[in-house]
Amino acid sequence: MPPPGVLVNATLCIDTVEVPGVGRVDGVLGGAAAYFTAAARRYGPVRVLAAVGSDYPHDLWQKLQTLGGDLAGVARRPGRTFRWRGRYQPDLQNRDTLVVDFDPAVEAMPPLPPGWEASAYVCLGVNAPANQLRLRDSLPNTRLAVLDTIDLYVNQHRDDLLRAIAAADGVVINDWEAARLTGHDDPAAAARRLLDLGVAFAVVKQGAAGSHLATPNDVWHCPACRVDRLVDPTGAGDSFLGAMLGHLAAHHASLHDPAALRHAVAHGTAAASFTIEAFSLDRWYHLTDAEHADRLATLLTDAGLA
C-alpha cells in the first residue's frame, strides 16, 4: 500500500526579496519545497526530498519544521545553502534575479529514504530535467507525477526537459514558459499544445489572470482569487502546486478525472492567493481553517464549481 500524501523534490533556499513600495526581507525561508509543503500539508502528509548546506540557520530549520512536512529526506551537507536574491519590478508581475549562489555538490538530489519509493503522488519540482527523469524512474508505483520547471531549463536544456515532461503525467508552468515551449502566446492554446508533449493534463498559470487547465476534451479557465493587497509574489506557483497535488492525493484522484482536476486547480489558486499576502511563508503560519474555507468557497462559486 503506497504511503498517503505526497512526495516533493525541490529546493530549499535562503531568500532576500525586495518589493517596490512594500519593503525588503533578508535571509528568510524560501525555496519551492517550503512553499509546496506549506500548502500541501493542509491536505495530508508531505515528504520532502531536498538538501541544505552546513550553514543552514537553526531558526529557518525550526520554521521549516513548523510547516509539518516529513524532513527525513532533507540532506544536510558540507557547503553553502542555496541563496537567492530578487527584486520585483513595479508591476509586481516580473522580477530581476540579482544573486544566485548555490553549490552543485550540496544541491545534488538526495537518495530516497526507505519506503518513499512507494509514493503514489509526486511533485517533480524545479530541478535539472535529468534529475527529474531519474527520480521518476525510481518511483515505479507512482499514480500521478506532476512536473514543474523554470525558464533556465526551457532555454538551455530543452531536449532533456521535453523527455522529462513526457515521463510525467501532468505539467504545471507559467504562461511565459508555456509560450516558449509551445510557440503559442495565448495561454489556452499553449495549454492545449502542451498535451502533445505526452502529458495527460497541463496547467498554465497567469497570476492575476487565473490559469488554464487543459485535458484531452477541453480547456477550462479558473479565475484568480480577489486579494486586497499583494505583498510578495515569491512562491505563489509552488504553493499552487502544493495545494493542487495535495488535494488530488487526499481524494485519491485519477489523472483522468477532469472534475477532480478542476477542483484541484481551484484549491491551488486559493493557496497561491494566501502566499502573496506576506513575505516568505509568514501568511501560512497564521492562516486559520475558517479563512481558508471562506476564500475557497468564494473561488469555487466564481469558478462555477460550487
Short mmCIF file of C-alpha atoms in Angstrom, two decimals:
data_model
loop_
_atom_site.label_atom_id
_atom_site.label_comp_id
_atom_site.label_asym_id
_atom_site.label_seq_id
_atom_site.Cartn_x
_atom_site.Cartn_y
_atom_site.Cartn_z
CA MET A 1 0.00 0.00 0.00
CA PRO A 2 1.53 3.36 -1.02
CA PRO A 3 2.03 5.84 1.84
CA PRO A 4 -0.61 8.60 1.99
CA GLY A 5 0.11 12.17 0.97
CA VAL A 6 2.65 13.49 -1.50
CA LEU A 7 6.37 13.48 -2.17
CA VAL A 8 8.08 16.67 -3.36
CA ASN A 9 11.60 17.05 -4.67
CA ALA A 10 12.53 20.73 -4.90
CA THR A 11 14.85 23.37 -3.48
CA LEU A 12 15.20 24.85 -0.02
CA CYS A 13 16.69 28.34 -0.16
CA ILE A 14 17.67 31.34 1.90
CA ASP A 15 15.96 34.29 0.22
CA THR A 16 16.38 38.03 0.11
CA VAL A 17 13.44 39.77 -1.56
CA GLU A 18 12.82 43.41 -2.48
CA VAL A 19 9.34 44.62 -3.44
CA PRO A 20 8.91 48.27 -4.56
CA GLY A 21 6.64 50.23 -2.24
CA VAL A 22 6.46 47.35 0.23
CA GLY A 23 9.91 46.63 1.60
CA ARG A 24 12.72 44.12 1.77
CA VAL A 25 13.43 40.98 3.79
CA ASP A 26 16.84 39.36 4.22
CA GLY A 27 17.73 35.74 4.90
CA VAL A 28 14.19 34.37 5.05
CA LEU A 29 12.88 30.86 4.49
CA GLY A 30 12.46 30.19 0.79
CA GLY A 31 12.59 27.54 -1.88
CA ALA A 32 9.93 25.67 -3.80
CA ALA A 33 9.91 22.78 -1.32
CA ALA A 34 8.99 25.07 1.57
CA TYR A 35 6.10 26.77 -0.24
CA PHE A 36 4.85 23.46 -1.62
CA THR A 37 4.89 21.90 1.85
CA ALA A 38 3.01 24.77 3.48
CA ALA A 39 0.11 24.36 1.05
CA ALA A 40 0.09 20.57 0.61
CA ARG A 41 0.31 19.85 4.34
CA ARG A 42 -3.24 21.13 4.83
CA TYR A 43 -4.45 18.07 2.91
CA GLY A 44 -2.22 15.30 4.24
CA PRO A 45 1.36 14.12 4.83
CA VAL A 46 4.18 15.64 2.78
CA ARG A 47 7.58 14.02 2.27
CA VAL A 48 10.34 16.48 1.39
CA LEU A 49 13.33 15.41 -0.70
CA ALA A 50 15.82 18.28 -0.72
CA ALA A 51 19.22 19.42 0.53
CA VAL A 52 20.72 22.27 2.55
CA GLY A 53 24.25 23.27 3.43
CA SER A 54 26.01 23.10 6.77
CA ASP A 55 25.31 26.84 7.14
CA TYR A 56 21.53 26.43 7.13
CA PRO A 57 20.32 28.59 10.05
CA HIS A 58 18.69 26.92 13.04
CA ASP A 59 15.81 29.40 13.07
CA LEU A 60 14.95 28.59 9.45
CA TRP A 61 15.07 24.88 10.21
CA GLN A 62 12.63 25.44 13.05
CA LYS A 63 10.30 27.36 10.72
CA LEU A 64 10.57 24.59 8.16
CA GLN A 65 9.66 22.03 10.82
CA THR A 66 6.65 24.15 11.78
CA LEU A 67 5.23 23.63 8.29
CA GLY A 68 4.68 19.97 9.20
CA GLY A 69 6.43 18.09 6.41
CA ASP A 70 8.43 14.88 6.87
CA LEU A 71 12.04 16.09 6.64
CA ALA A 72 13.70 12.67 6.70
CA GLY A 73 14.60 13.22 3.04
CA VAL A 74 16.38 16.54 3.63
CA ALA A 75 20.15 16.06 3.45
CA ARG A 76 22.48 18.47 5.28
CA ARG A 77 25.83 18.61 3.51
CA PRO A 78 29.13 20.50 3.90
CA GLY A 79 28.94 23.75 1.99
CA ARG A 80 26.63 26.68 1.39
CA THR A 81 22.85 26.54 1.19
CA PHE A 82 21.22 27.82 -2.00
CA ARG A 83 20.81 31.60 -1.72
CA TRP A 84 18.60 33.71 -3.94
CA ARG A 85 18.10 37.47 -4.04
CA GLY A 86 15.49 39.08 -6.24
CA ARG A 87 13.90 42.46 -6.82
CA TYR A 88 10.41 42.81 -8.26
CA GLN A 89 9.60 45.40 -10.86
CA PRO A 90 6.91 47.99 -10.05
CA ASP A 91 4.19 45.98 -11.84
CA LEU A 92 4.92 43.05 -9.45
CA GLN A 93 4.47 40.71 -12.42
CA ASN A 94 8.17 40.49 -13.27
CA ARG A 95 11.32 40.32 -11.22
CA ASP A 96 15.07 40.57 -11.62
CA THR A 97 17.29 37.91 -10.12
CA LEU A 98 20.20 39.77 -8.54
CA VAL A 99 22.07 36.90 -6.88
CA VAL A 100 22.01 33.14 -7.33
CA ASP A 101 24.54 31.36 -5.13
CA PHE A 102 24.48 27.58 -4.98
CA ASP A 103 26.88 24.70 -4.59
CA PRO A 104 26.15 21.84 -7.05
CA ALA A 105 27.59 19.31 -4.58
CA VAL A 106 25.13 20.46 -1.91
CA GLU A 107 22.18 20.56 -4.30
CA ALA A 108 22.65 17.07 -5.75
CA MET A 109 19.43 15.09 -5.33
CA PRO A 110 19.47 13.06 -2.08
CA PRO A 111 18.62 9.34 -2.04
CA LEU A 112 15.07 8.32 -1.23
CA PRO A 113 14.58 7.24 2.39
CA PRO A 114 13.31 3.65 2.80
CA GLY A 115 9.68 3.28 1.77
CA TRP A 116 9.46 6.55 -0.11
CA GLU A 117 9.83 4.79 -3.46
CA ALA A 118 6.21 3.65 -2.99
CA SER A 119 4.88 7.23 -3.10
CA ALA A 120 1.76 7.47 -5.26
CA TYR A 121 1.56 11.28 -5.74
CA VAL A 122 4.79 13.03 -6.64
CA CYS A 123 5.91 16.55 -7.49
CA LEU A 124 8.91 16.61 -9.82
CA GLY A 125 9.79 20.10 -8.66
CA VAL A 126 12.14 22.60 -10.25
CA ASN A 127 15.38 20.74 -10.87
CA ALA A 128 17.62 19.72 -13.75
CA PRO A 129 15.47 17.65 -16.13
CA ALA A 130 17.95 14.78 -15.91
CA ASN A 131 17.31 14.65 -12.15
CA GLN A 132 13.56 14.78 -12.68
CA LEU A 133 13.81 11.82 -15.03
CA ARG A 134 15.98 9.88 -12.61
CA LEU A 135 13.53 10.44 -9.78
CA ARG A 136 10.57 9.47 -11.92
CA ASP A 137 12.30 6.23 -12.90
CA SER A 138 12.89 5.39 -9.23
CA LEU A 139 9.17 5.62 -8.37
CA PRO A 140 7.51 2.64 -10.08
CA ASN A 141 4.27 2.83 -8.09
CA THR A 142 3.51 6.48 -8.72
CA ARG A 143 -0.11 7.10 -9.61
CA LEU A 144 0.34 10.75 -10.57
CA ALA A 145 3.58 12.67 -11.16
CA VAL A 146 3.39 16.40 -11.86
CA LEU A 147 6.34 18.37 -13.24
CA ASP A 148 7.32 22.00 -12.72
CA THR A 149 10.20 23.86 -14.34
CA ILE A 150 11.70 27.34 -14.90
CA ASP A 151 12.95 29.40 -17.82
CA LEU A 152 16.57 28.23 -17.32
CA TYR A 153 15.67 24.69 -18.34
CA VAL A 154 13.30 25.80 -21.09
CA ASN A 155 16.08 27.86 -22.67
CA GLN A 156 19.18 25.77 -22.02
CA HIS A 157 18.06 22.16 -21.52
CA ARG A 158 15.07 21.92 -23.84
CA ASP A 159 15.63 18.39 -25.16
CA ASP A 160 16.12 16.93 -21.67
CA LEU A 161 13.12 18.89 -20.43
CA LEU A 162 10.88 17.52 -23.18
CA ARG A 163 11.90 13.98 -22.18
CA ALA A 164 11.14 14.74 -18.53
CA ILE A 165 7.73 16.19 -19.41
CA ALA A 166 6.89 13.09 -21.48
CA ALA A 167 7.69 10.92 -18.44
CA ALA A 168 5.30 12.91 -16.22
CA ASP A 169 1.51 12.71 -16.03
CA GLY A 170 0.92 16.45 -15.82
CA VAL A 171 2.81 19.72 -16.15
CA VAL A 172 2.13 22.97 -14.27
CA ILE A 173 4.03 26.03 -15.54
CA ASN A 174 3.56 29.76 -16.05
CA ASP A 175 2.42 31.41 -19.27
CA TRP A 176 5.90 32.63 -20.26
CA GLU A 177 7.38 29.13 -20.03
CA ALA A 178 4.40 27.62 -21.82
CA ALA A 179 4.74 30.11 -24.68
CA ARG A 180 8.44 29.31 -25.12
CA LEU A 181 7.79 25.57 -25.08
CA THR A 182 4.85 25.58 -27.49
CA GLY A 183 5.21 28.70 -29.63
CA HIS A 184 1.74 29.91 -28.57
CA ASP A 185 1.37 33.20 -26.67
CA ASP A 186 -2.30 32.51 -26.00
CA PRO A 187 -2.36 30.56 -22.70
CA ALA A 188 -5.34 28.40 -23.65
CA ALA A 189 -3.70 27.39 -26.92
CA ALA A 190 -0.40 26.79 -25.13
CA ALA A 191 -2.09 24.60 -22.52
CA ARG A 192 -3.70 22.50 -25.25
CA ARG A 193 -0.41 22.22 -27.13
CA LEU A 194 1.39 21.00 -24.00
CA LEU A 195 -0.73 17.84 -24.13
CA ASP A 196 1.09 16.93 -27.34
CA LEU A 197 4.29 16.62 -25.29
CA GLY A 198 2.97 13.45 -23.68
CA VAL A 199 1.12 14.53 -20.53
CA ALA A 200 -2.50 13.80 -19.60
CA PHE A 201 -3.16 17.34 -18.38
CA ALA A 202 -1.46 20.73 -18.35
CA VAL A 203 -1.96 23.88 -16.29
CA VAL A 204 -0.76 27.27 -17.50
CA LYS A 205 -0.67 29.87 -14.71
CA GLN A 206 -1.23 33.58 -15.40
CA GLY A 207 -1.06 35.18 -11.96
CA ALA A 208 -3.84 37.72 -11.54
CA ALA A 209 -5.46 36.46 -14.76
CA GLY A 210 -6.03 32.99 -13.31
CA SER A 211 -5.00 29.76 -15.03
CA HIS A 212 -5.97 27.37 -17.81
CA LEU A 213 -6.35 23.62 -17.34
CA ALA A 214 -6.10 21.52 -20.49
CA THR A 215 -7.35 17.92 -20.62
CA PRO A 216 -7.93 15.87 -23.78
CA ASN A 217 -11.54 17.04 -24.11
CA ASP A 218 -11.38 20.73 -23.25
CA VAL A 219 -9.55 23.75 -21.84
CA TRP A 220 -11.03 25.26 -18.69
CA HIS A 221 -10.24 28.66 -17.18
CA CYS A 222 -10.05 29.20 -13.42
CA PRO A 223 -10.22 32.81 -12.23
CA ALA A 224 -7.80 34.18 -9.65
CA CYS A 225 -8.83 34.96 -6.09
CA ARG A 226 -9.54 38.54 -5.14
CA VAL A 227 -6.76 39.81 -2.87
CA ASP A 228 -6.81 43.22 -1.19
CA ARG A 229 -3.04 43.71 -1.08
CA LEU A 230 -0.26 41.95 -2.92
CA VAL A 231 2.93 41.93 -0.81
CA ASP A 232 5.30 39.33 -2.30
CA PRO A 233 4.58 37.04 -5.28
CA THR A 234 7.51 34.73 -4.44
CA GLY A 235 6.44 31.11 -4.04
CA ALA A 236 2.89 31.57 -5.32
CA GLY A 237 3.34 28.97 -8.05
CA ASP A 238 4.89 26.48 -5.64
CA SER A 239 2.04 26.80 -3.15
CA PHE A 240 -0.41 26.48 -6.08
CA LEU A 241 1.16 23.15 -7.00
CA GLY A 242 1.31 22.01 -3.37
CA ALA A 243 -2.39 22.54 -2.76
CA MET A 244 -3.33 21.14 -6.15
CA LEU A 245 -1.41 17.90 -5.71
CA GLY A 246 -2.29 17.66 -2.02
CA HIS A 247 -5.98 17.87 -2.84
CA LEU A 248 -5.68 15.21 -5.54
CA ALA A 249 -3.83 12.89 -3.16
CA ALA A 250 -6.34 13.42 -0.36
CA HIS A 251 -9.14 12.35 -2.71
CA HIS A 252 -7.15 9.52 -4.35
CA ALA A 253 -7.97 11.24 -7.62
CA SER A 254 -7.13 9.90 -11.04
CA LEU A 255 -5.36 11.98 -13.67
CA HIS A 256 -8.26 11.07 -15.99
CA ASP A 257 -10.88 12.77 -13.78
CA PRO A 258 -11.43 16.29 -15.20
CA ALA A 259 -13.79 17.31 -12.38
CA ALA A 260 -11.21 16.40 -9.73
CA LEU A 261 -8.53 18.27 -11.66
CA ARG A 262 -10.69 21.40 -11.85
CA HIS A 263 -11.32 21.38 -8.12
CA ALA A 264 -7.62 20.79 -7.51
CA VAL A 265 -6.72 23.82 -9.64
CA ALA A 266 -9.16 25.90 -7.60
CA HIS A 267 -7.55 24.73 -4.38
CA GLY A 268 -4.15 25.64 -5.82
CA THR A 269 -5.41 29.08 -6.79
CA ALA A 270 -6.66 29.75 -3.27
CA ALA A 271 -3.33 28.66 -1.80
CA ALA A 272 -1.37 30.98 -4.07
CA SER A 273 -3.56 33.90 -3.02
CA PHE A 274 -2.54 33.45 0.61
CA THR A 275 1.17 33.21 -0.19
CA ILE A 276 1.27 36.60 -1.93
CA GLU A 277 -0.23 38.41 1.08
CA ALA A 278 3.04 38.37 3.06
CA PHE A 279 6.77 37.88 2.69
CA SER A 280 8.19 34.35 2.77
CA LEU A 281 5.86 31.83 4.47
CA ASP A 282 4.56 34.34 7.03
CA ARG A 283 0.93 34.15 5.92
CA TRP A 284 0.84 30.37 6.29
CA TYR A 285 1.92 30.40 9.93
CA HIS A 286 -1.23 32.33 10.88
CA LEU A 287 -3.74 31.02 8.33
CA THR A 288 -6.89 29.71 10.01
CA ASP A 289 -9.16 26.97 8.74
CA ALA A 290 -12.02 29.47 8.60
CA GLU A 291 -10.05 31.90 6.41
CA HIS A 292 -9.06 29.09 4.09
CA ALA A 293 -12.61 27.76 3.84
CA ASP A 294 -14.16 31.20 3.21
CA ARG A 295 -11.79 32.12 0.40
CA LEU A 296 -12.05 28.71 -1.21
CA ALA A 297 -15.85 28.83 -1.09
CA THR A 298 -15.85 32.20 -2.84
CA LEU A 299 -13.49 30.98 -5.53
CA LEU A 300 -15.44 27.77 -6.15
CA THR A 301 -18.54 29.89 -6.71
CA ASP A 302 -16.69 32.27 -9.04
CA ALA A 303 -15.27 29.30 -10.95
CA GLY A 304 -18.67 27.60 -11.32
CA LEU A 305 -17.65 24.65 -9.17
CA ALA A 306 -19.83 25.25 -6.09
#
